[in-house]
Tab-separated table of C-alpha atoms and ligand atoms in Angstrom:
chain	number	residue	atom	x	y	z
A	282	UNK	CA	26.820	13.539	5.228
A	283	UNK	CA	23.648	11.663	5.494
A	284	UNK	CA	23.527	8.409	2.793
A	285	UNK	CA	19.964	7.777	1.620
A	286	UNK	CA	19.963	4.884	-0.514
A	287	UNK	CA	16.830	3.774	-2.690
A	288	UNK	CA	16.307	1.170	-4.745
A	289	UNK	CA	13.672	1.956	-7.505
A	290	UNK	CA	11.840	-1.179	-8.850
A	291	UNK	CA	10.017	-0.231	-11.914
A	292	UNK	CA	8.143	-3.275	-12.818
A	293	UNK	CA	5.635	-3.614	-15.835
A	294	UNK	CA	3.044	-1.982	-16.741
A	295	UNK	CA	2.341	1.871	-16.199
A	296	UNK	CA	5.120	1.139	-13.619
A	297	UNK	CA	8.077	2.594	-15.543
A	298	UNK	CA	6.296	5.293	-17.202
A	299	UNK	CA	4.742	6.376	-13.465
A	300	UNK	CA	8.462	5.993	-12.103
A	301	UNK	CA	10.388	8.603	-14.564
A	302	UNK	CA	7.674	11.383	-13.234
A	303	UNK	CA	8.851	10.183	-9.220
A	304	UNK	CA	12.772	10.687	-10.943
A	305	UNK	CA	11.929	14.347	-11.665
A	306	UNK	CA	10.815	14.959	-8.344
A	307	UNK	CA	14.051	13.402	-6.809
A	308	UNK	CA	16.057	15.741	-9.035
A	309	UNK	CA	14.571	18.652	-7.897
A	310	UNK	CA	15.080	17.616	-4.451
A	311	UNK	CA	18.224	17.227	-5.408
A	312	UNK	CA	19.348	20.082	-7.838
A	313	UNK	CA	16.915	22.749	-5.690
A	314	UNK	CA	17.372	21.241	-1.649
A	315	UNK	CA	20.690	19.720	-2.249
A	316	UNK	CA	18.955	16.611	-0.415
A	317	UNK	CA	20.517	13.568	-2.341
A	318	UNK	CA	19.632	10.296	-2.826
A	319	UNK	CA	21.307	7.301	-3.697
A	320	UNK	CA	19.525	5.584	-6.249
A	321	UNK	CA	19.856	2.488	-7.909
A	322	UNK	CA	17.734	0.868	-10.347
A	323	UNK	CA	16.889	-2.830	-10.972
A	324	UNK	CA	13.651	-5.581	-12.968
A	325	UNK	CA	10.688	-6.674	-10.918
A	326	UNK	CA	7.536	-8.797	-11.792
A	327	UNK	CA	7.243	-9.689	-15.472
A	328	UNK	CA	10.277	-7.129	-16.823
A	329	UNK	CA	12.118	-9.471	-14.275
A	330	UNK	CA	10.503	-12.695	-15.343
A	331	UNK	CA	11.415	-11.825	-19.147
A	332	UNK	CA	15.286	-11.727	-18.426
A	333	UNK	CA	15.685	-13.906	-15.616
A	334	UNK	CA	12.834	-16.699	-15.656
A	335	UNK	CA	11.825	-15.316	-12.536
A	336	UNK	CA	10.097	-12.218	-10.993
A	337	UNK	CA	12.473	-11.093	-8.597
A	338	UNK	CA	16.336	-12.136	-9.068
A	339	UNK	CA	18.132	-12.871	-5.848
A	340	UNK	CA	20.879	-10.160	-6.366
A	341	UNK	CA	17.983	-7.841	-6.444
A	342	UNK	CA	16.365	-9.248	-3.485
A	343	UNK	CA	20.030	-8.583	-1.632
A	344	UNK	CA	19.785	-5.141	-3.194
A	345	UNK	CA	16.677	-4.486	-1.612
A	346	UNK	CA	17.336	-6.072	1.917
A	347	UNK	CA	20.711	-3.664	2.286
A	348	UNK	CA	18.959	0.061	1.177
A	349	UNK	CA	17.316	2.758	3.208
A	350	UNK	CA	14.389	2.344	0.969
A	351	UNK	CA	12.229	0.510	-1.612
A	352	UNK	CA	10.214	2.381	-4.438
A	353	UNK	CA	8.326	-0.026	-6.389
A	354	UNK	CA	5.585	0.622	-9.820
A	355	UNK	CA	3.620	-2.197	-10.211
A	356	UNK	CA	3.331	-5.763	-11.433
A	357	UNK	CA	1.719	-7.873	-13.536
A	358	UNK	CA	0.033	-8.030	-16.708
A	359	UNK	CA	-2.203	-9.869	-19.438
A	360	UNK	CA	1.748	-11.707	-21.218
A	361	UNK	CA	2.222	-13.165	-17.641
A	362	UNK	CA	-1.221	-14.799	-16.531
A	363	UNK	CA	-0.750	-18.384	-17.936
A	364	UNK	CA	2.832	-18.537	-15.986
A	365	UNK	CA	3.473	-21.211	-13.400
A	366	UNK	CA	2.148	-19.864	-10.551
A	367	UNK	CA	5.424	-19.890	-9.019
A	368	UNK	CA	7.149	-17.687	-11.939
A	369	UNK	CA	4.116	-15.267	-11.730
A	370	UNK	CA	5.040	-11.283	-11.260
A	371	UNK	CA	2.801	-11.170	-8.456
A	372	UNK	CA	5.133	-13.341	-6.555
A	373	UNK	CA	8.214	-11.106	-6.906
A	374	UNK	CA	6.262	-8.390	-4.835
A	375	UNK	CA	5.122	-11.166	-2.331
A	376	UNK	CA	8.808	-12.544	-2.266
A	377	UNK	CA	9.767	-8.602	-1.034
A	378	UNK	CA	7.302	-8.250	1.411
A	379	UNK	CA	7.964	-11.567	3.101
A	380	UNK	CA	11.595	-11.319	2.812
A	381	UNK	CA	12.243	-7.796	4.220
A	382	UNK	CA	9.293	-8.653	6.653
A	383	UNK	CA	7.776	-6.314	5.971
A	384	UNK	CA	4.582	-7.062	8.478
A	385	UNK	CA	2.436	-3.303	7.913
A	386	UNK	CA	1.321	-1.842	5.350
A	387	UNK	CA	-0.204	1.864	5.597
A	388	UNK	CA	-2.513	2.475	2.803
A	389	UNK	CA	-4.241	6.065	3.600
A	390	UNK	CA	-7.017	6.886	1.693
A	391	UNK	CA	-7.548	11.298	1.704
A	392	UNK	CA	-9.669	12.868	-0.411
A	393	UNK	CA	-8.786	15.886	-2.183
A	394	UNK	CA	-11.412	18.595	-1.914
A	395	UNK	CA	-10.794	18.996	-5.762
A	396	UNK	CA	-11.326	15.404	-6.182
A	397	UNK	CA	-14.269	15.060	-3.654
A	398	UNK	CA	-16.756	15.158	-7.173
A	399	UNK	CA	-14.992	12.113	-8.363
A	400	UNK	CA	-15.644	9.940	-5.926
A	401	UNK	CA	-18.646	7.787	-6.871
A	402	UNK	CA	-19.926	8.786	-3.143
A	403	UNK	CA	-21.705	12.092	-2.831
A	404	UNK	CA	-19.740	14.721	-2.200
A	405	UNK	CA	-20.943	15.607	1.600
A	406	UNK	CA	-19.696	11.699	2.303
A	407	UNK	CA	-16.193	11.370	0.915
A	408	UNK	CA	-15.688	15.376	1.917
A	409	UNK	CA	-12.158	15.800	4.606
A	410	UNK	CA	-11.646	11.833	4.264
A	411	UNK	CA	-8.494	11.087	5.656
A	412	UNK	CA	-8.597	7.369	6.756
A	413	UNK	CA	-5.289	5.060	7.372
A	414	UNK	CA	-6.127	1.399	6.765
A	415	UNK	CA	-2.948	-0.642	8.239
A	416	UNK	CA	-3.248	-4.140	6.452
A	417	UNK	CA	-1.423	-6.851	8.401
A	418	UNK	CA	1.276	-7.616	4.964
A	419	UNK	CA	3.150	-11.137	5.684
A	420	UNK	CA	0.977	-14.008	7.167
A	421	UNK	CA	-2.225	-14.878	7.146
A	422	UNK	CA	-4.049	-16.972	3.984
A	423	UNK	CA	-1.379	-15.035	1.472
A	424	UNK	CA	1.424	-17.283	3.024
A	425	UNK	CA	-0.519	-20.167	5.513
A	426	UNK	CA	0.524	-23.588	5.076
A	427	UNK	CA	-0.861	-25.914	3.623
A	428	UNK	CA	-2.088	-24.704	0.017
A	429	UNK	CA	-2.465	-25.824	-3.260
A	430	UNK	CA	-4.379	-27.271	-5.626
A	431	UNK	CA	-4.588	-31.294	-5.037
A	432	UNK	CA	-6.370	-34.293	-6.981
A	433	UNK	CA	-8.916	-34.840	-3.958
A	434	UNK	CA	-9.550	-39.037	-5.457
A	435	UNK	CA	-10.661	-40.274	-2.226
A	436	UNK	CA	-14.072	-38.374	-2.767
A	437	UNK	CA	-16.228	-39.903	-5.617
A	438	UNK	CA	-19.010	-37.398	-4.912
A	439	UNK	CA	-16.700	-34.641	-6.201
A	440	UNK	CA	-17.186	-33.622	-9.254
A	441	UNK	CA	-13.851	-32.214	-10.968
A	442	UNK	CA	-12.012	-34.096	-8.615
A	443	UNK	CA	-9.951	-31.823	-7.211
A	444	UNK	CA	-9.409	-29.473	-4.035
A	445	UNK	CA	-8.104	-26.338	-3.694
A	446	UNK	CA	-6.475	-25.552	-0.209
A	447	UNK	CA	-5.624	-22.313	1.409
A	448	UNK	CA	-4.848	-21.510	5.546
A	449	UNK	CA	-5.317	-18.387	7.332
A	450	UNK	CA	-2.661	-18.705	10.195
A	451	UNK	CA	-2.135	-16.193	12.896
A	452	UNK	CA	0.175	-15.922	15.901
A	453	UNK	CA	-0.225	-14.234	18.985
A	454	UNK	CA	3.048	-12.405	18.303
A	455	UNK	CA	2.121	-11.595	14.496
A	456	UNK	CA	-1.010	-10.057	15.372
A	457	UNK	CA	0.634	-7.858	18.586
A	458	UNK	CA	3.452	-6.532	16.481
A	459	UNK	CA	0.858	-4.646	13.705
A	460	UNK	CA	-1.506	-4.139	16.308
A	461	UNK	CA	0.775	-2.258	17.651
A	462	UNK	CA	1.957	-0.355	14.345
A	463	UNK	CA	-1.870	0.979	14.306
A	464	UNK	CA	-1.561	2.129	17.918
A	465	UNK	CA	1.333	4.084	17.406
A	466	UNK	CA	-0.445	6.014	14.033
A	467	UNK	CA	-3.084	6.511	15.511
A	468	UNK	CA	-1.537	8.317	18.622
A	469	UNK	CA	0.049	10.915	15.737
A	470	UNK	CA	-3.762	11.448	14.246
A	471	UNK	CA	-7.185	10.844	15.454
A	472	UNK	CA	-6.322	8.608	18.153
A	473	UNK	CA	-8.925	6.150	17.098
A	474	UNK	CA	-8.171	2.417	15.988
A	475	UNK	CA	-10.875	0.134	14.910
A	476	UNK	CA	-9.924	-3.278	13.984
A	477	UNK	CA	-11.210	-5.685	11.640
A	478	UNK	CA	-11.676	-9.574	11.081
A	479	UNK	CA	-14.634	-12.321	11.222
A	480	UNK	CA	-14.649	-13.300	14.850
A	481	UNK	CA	-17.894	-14.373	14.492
A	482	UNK	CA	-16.743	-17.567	12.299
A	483	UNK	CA	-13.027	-18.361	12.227
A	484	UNK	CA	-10.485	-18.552	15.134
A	485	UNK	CA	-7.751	-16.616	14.030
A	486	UNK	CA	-10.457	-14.019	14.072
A	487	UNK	CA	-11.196	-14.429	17.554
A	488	UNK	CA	-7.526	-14.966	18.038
A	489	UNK	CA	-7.175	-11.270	16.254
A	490	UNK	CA	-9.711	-9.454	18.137
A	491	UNK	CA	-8.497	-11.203	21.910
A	492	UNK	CA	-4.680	-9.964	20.639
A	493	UNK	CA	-5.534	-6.305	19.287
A	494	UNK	CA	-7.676	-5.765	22.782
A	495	UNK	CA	-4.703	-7.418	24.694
A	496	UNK	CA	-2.321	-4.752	23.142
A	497	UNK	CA	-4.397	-1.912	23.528
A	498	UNK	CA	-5.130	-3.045	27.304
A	499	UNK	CA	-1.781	-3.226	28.283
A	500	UNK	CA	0.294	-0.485	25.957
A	501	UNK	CA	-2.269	1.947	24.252
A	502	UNK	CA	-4.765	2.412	27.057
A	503	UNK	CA	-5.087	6.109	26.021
A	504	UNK	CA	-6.160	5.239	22.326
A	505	UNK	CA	-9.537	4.557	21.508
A	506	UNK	CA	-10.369	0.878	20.148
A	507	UNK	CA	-13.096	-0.504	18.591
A	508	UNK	CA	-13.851	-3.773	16.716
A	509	UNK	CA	-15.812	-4.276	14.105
A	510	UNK	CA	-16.905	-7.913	11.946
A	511	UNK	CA	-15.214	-6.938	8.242
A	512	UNK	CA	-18.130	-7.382	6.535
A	513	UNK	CA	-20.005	-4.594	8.484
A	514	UNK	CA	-16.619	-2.714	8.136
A	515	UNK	CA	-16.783	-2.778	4.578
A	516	UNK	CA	-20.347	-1.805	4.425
A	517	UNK	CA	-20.128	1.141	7.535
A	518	UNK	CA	-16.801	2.277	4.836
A	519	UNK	CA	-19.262	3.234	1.899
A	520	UNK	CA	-22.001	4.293	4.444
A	521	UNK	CA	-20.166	6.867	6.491
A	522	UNK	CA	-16.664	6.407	5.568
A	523	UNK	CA	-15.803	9.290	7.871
A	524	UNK	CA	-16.425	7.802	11.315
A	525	UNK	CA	-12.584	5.751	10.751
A	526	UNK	CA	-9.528	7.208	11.584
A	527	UNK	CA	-7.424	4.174	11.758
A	528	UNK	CA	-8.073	0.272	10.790
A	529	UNK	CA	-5.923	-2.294	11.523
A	530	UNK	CA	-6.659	-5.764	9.565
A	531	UNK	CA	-5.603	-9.445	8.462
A	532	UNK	CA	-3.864	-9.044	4.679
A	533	UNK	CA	-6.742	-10.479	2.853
A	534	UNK	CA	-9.281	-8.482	4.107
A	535	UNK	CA	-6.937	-5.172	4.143
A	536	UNK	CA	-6.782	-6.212	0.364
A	537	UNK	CA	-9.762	-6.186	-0.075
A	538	UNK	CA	-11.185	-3.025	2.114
A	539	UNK	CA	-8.061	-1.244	0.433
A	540	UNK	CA	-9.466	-0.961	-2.734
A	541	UNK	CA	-12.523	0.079	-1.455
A	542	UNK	CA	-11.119	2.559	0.640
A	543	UNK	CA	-9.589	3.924	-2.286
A	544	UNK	CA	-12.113	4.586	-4.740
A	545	UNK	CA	-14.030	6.468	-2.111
A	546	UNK	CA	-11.499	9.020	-3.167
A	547	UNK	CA	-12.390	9.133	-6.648
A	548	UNK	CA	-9.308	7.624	-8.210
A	549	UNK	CA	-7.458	4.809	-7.691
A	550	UNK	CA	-4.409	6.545	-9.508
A	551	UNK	CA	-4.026	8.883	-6.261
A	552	UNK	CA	-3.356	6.254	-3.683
A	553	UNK	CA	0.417	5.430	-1.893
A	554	UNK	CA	1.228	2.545	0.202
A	555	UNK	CA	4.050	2.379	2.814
A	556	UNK	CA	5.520	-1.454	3.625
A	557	UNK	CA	7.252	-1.028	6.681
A	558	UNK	CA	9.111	-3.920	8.882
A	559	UNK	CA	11.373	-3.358	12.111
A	560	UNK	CA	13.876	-0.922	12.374
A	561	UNK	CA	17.113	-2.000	10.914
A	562	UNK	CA	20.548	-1.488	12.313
A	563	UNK	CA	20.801	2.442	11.479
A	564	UNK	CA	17.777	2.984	12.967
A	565	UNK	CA	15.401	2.980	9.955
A	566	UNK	CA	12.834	0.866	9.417
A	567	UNK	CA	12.691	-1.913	6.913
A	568	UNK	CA	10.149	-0.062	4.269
A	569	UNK	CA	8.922	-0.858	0.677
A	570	UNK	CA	6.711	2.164	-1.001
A	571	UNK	CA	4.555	1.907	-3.761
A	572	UNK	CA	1.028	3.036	-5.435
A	573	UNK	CA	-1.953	0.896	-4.682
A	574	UNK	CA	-3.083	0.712	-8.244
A	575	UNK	CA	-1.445	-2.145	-10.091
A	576	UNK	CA	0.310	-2.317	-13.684
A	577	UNK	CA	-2.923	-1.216	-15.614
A	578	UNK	CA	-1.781	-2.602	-19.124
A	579	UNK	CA	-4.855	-1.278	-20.783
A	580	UNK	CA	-3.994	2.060	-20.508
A	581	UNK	CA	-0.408	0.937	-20.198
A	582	UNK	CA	2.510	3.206	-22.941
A	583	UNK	CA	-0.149	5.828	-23.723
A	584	UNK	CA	0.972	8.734	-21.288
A	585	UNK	CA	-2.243	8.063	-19.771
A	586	UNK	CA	-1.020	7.441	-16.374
A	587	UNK	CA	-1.767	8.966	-12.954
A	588	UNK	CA	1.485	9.405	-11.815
A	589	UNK	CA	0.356	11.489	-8.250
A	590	UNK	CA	0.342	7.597	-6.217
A	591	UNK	CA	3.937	6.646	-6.652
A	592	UNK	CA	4.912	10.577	-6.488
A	593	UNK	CA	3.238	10.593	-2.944
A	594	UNK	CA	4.517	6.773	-2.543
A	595	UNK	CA	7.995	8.888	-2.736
A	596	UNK	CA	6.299	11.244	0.105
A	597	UNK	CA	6.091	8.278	2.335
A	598	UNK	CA	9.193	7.114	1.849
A	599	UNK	CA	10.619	10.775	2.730
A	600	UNK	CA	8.065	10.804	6.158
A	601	UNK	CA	8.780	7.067	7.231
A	602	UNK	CA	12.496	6.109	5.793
A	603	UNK	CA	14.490	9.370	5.237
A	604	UNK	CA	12.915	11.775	8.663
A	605	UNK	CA	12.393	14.557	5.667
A	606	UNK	CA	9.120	15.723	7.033
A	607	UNK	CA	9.036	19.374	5.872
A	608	UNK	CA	9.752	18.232	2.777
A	609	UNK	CA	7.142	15.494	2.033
A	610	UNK	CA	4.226	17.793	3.508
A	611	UNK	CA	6.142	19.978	0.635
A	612	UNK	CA	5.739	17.222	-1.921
A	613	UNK	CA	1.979	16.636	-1.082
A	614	UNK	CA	1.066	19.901	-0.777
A	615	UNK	CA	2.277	20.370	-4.176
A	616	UNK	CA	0.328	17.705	-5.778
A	617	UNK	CA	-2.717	19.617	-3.573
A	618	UNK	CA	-2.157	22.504	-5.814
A	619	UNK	CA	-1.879	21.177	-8.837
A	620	UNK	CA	-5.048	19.583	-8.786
A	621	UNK	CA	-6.844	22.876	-6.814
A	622	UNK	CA	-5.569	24.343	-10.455
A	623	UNK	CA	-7.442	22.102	-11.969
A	624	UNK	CA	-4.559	19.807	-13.724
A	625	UNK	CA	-6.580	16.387	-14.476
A	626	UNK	CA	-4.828	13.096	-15.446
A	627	UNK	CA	-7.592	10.757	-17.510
A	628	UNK	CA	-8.643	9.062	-14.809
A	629	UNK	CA	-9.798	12.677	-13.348
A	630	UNK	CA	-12.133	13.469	-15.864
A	631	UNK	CA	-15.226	14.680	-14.514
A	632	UNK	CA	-18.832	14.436	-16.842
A	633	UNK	CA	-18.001	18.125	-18.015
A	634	UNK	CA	-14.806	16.529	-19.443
A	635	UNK	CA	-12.050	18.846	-20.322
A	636	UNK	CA	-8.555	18.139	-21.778
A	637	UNK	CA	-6.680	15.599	-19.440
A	638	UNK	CA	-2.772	16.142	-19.375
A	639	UNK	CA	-0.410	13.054	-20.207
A	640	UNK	CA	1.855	11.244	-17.622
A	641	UNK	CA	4.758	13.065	-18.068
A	642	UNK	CA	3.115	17.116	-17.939
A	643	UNK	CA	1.241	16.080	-14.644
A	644	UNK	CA	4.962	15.183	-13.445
A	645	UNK	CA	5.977	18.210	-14.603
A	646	UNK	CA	3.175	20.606	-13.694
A	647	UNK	CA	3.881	18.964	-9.597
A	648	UNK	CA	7.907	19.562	-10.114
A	649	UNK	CA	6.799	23.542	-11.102
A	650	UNK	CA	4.138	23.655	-7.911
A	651	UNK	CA	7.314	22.257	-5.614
A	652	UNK	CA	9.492	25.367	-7.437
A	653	UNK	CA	7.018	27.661	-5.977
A	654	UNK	CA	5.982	26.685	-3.277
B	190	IPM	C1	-2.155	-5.275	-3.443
B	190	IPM	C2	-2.265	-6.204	-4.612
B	190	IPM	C3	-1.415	-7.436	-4.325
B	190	IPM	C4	-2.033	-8.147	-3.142
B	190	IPM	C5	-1.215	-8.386	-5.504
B	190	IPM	C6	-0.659	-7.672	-6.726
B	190	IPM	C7	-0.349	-9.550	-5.130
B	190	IPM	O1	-3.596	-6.501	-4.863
B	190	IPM	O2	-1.032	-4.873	-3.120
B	190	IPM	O3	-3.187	-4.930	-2.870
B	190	IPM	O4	-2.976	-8.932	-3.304
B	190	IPM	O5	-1.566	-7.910	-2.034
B	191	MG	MG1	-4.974	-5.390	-3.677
């Protein structure tokens, strides 16, 4: 019998409420495919913080570095932000990632036809998206040395007197391995890569662009690559959003293009994200999974919730970790339907309103599309 172990990570925020709708679809798997999955539970980012004076408690760090698979909510919120930067939830998730080395992370941005009038792009724009943005996850200015915040007394003319110091670092070999990563996805869609950076003012851009081309050159001669400055990406991804099939950027700017990338289709509450590092000893990959929007504490409690990103987070996971293909083109083709029925979350309201459903019936309403499907 196949073991598939998970480890699902809560967090704060909408994070727990998101997660029990994910637990109903792993029950049905369960009770209706007989496909079972190990799963354990443990505290991340503030929940963590609040027991354990930190966000991520080694024993769960061990946890996560010996399962199949990561599911994670969200972090963060408003009870956290004058922590020691240190203790801050944010830096469990960052621990995880640089930990499990987890060097790219797959953020696809689709648009659902029903969604396509939510984007804040016209329709005829955002229509048939289906973009991958692979963000470079565990280097760069997230994790260069130095950094801080230092007295900077030498300098009179400073007012404030301080300096605040961050690096973006690159190697040769970091840059190959998720170059790479976006050769390989794009092979299994369009075929197209375009990569990212800011060659035209910092090394490790030019360092970036010299690597990606060096890669393609030598091992991806048959895909097609492009480059791009990140600031024209960023405006040619609101222009014509459609001429992308695959990006492959530094973390901050994947960060930041992300989010953009995401709103195109109409709600941030409908993206996943895959983490993925090298394969481990069974043959899987290294992979953390979890929805692009963070802990949202305003609408945090309420039932509110889009639960549809960490539900197709869970998809991932069953394409990338657990080789259950059938049945995660099942599990997004049954969050297709429920929205082609018109089944709106509150973040889906249209102008012509209409009664949104809470949290938990949108998990429902996707378990009963699965049942019939
Ligand atoms: C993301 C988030 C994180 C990041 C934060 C929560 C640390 O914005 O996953 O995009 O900056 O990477
Ligand atoms: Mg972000």
């Amino acid at each position: 019998m196949t073991t598939r172990s998970l480890l699902i990570l809560p967090g704060d925020g909408i994070g727990p409420e998101v997660m029990v709708e994910v637990r109903k679809v792993i029950d049905w798997f369960q009770s209706a495919r007989g496909i079972a999955f190990d799963v354990s539970e443990d505290l991340v980012g503030g929940a963590a913080y609040d027991k354990h004076g930190k966000p991520l408690a080694d024993d769960t760090m061990a946890k996560a570095q010996a399962v199949d698979a990561v599911l994670l909510g969200a972090v963060g919120g408003p009870a956290y932000d004058n922590l020691d930067f240190s203790v801050k939830p944010e830096r469990g998730l960052l621990r995880l990632r640089k930990e499990m080395d987890l060097y790219a992370n797959l953020r696809p941005a689709q648009c659902f036809d029903a969604l396509a009038d939510f984007s804040s792009l016209k329709r005829e724009v955002v229509a048939g998206l289906d973009i991958l943005i692979v963000r470079e996850l565990t280097s760069g200015i997230y994790f260069g040395e130095p950094r801080g915040i230092h007295s900077d007394d030498n300098n009179p003319e400073n007012e404030g007197g301080r300096v605040g110091i961050n690096t973006q670092r690159y190697t040769s070999g970091e840059i190959r391995r998720v170059a790479r990563s976006a050769f390989e996805l794009a092979r299994k869609r369009g075929n197209r890569v375009c990569s990212m950076e800011k060659a035209n003012v910092m090394e490790s851009g030019i360092l970036w662009r010299e690597e990606v081309q060096w890669v393609h050159d030598n091992e991806y001669p048959d895909v097609e690559l492009s480059h791009m400055y990140a600031d024209n990406g960023a405006m040619q991804l609101v222009r014509r959003p459609n001429q992308f099939d695959v990006i492959v950027t530094d973390n901050l700017f994947g960060d930041v293009l992300s989010d953009a990338a995401a709103m195109l289709t109409g709600s941030l509450g409908m993206l996943p994200s895959a983490s993925l590092g090298a394969p481990m000893a069974n043959g899987r990959p290294k992979a953390l999974y979890e929805p692009v929007h963070g802990s949202a504490p305003d609408i945090a409690g309420q039932g509110k919730a889009n639960p549809i990103a960490c539900i197709l987070s869970f998809a991932m996971a069953l394409r990338y970790s657990f080789d259950l293909l059938a049945e995660a083109d099942l599990l997004e083709r049954a969050v297709e339907k429920v929205l082609a029925d018109g089944v709106r979350t509150a973040d889906l309201m249209g102008p012509e309103g209409g009664t949104p459903v809470s949290t938990s019936q949108m998990g429902d309403k996707i378990v009963q599309a699965l049942a019939v499907l």
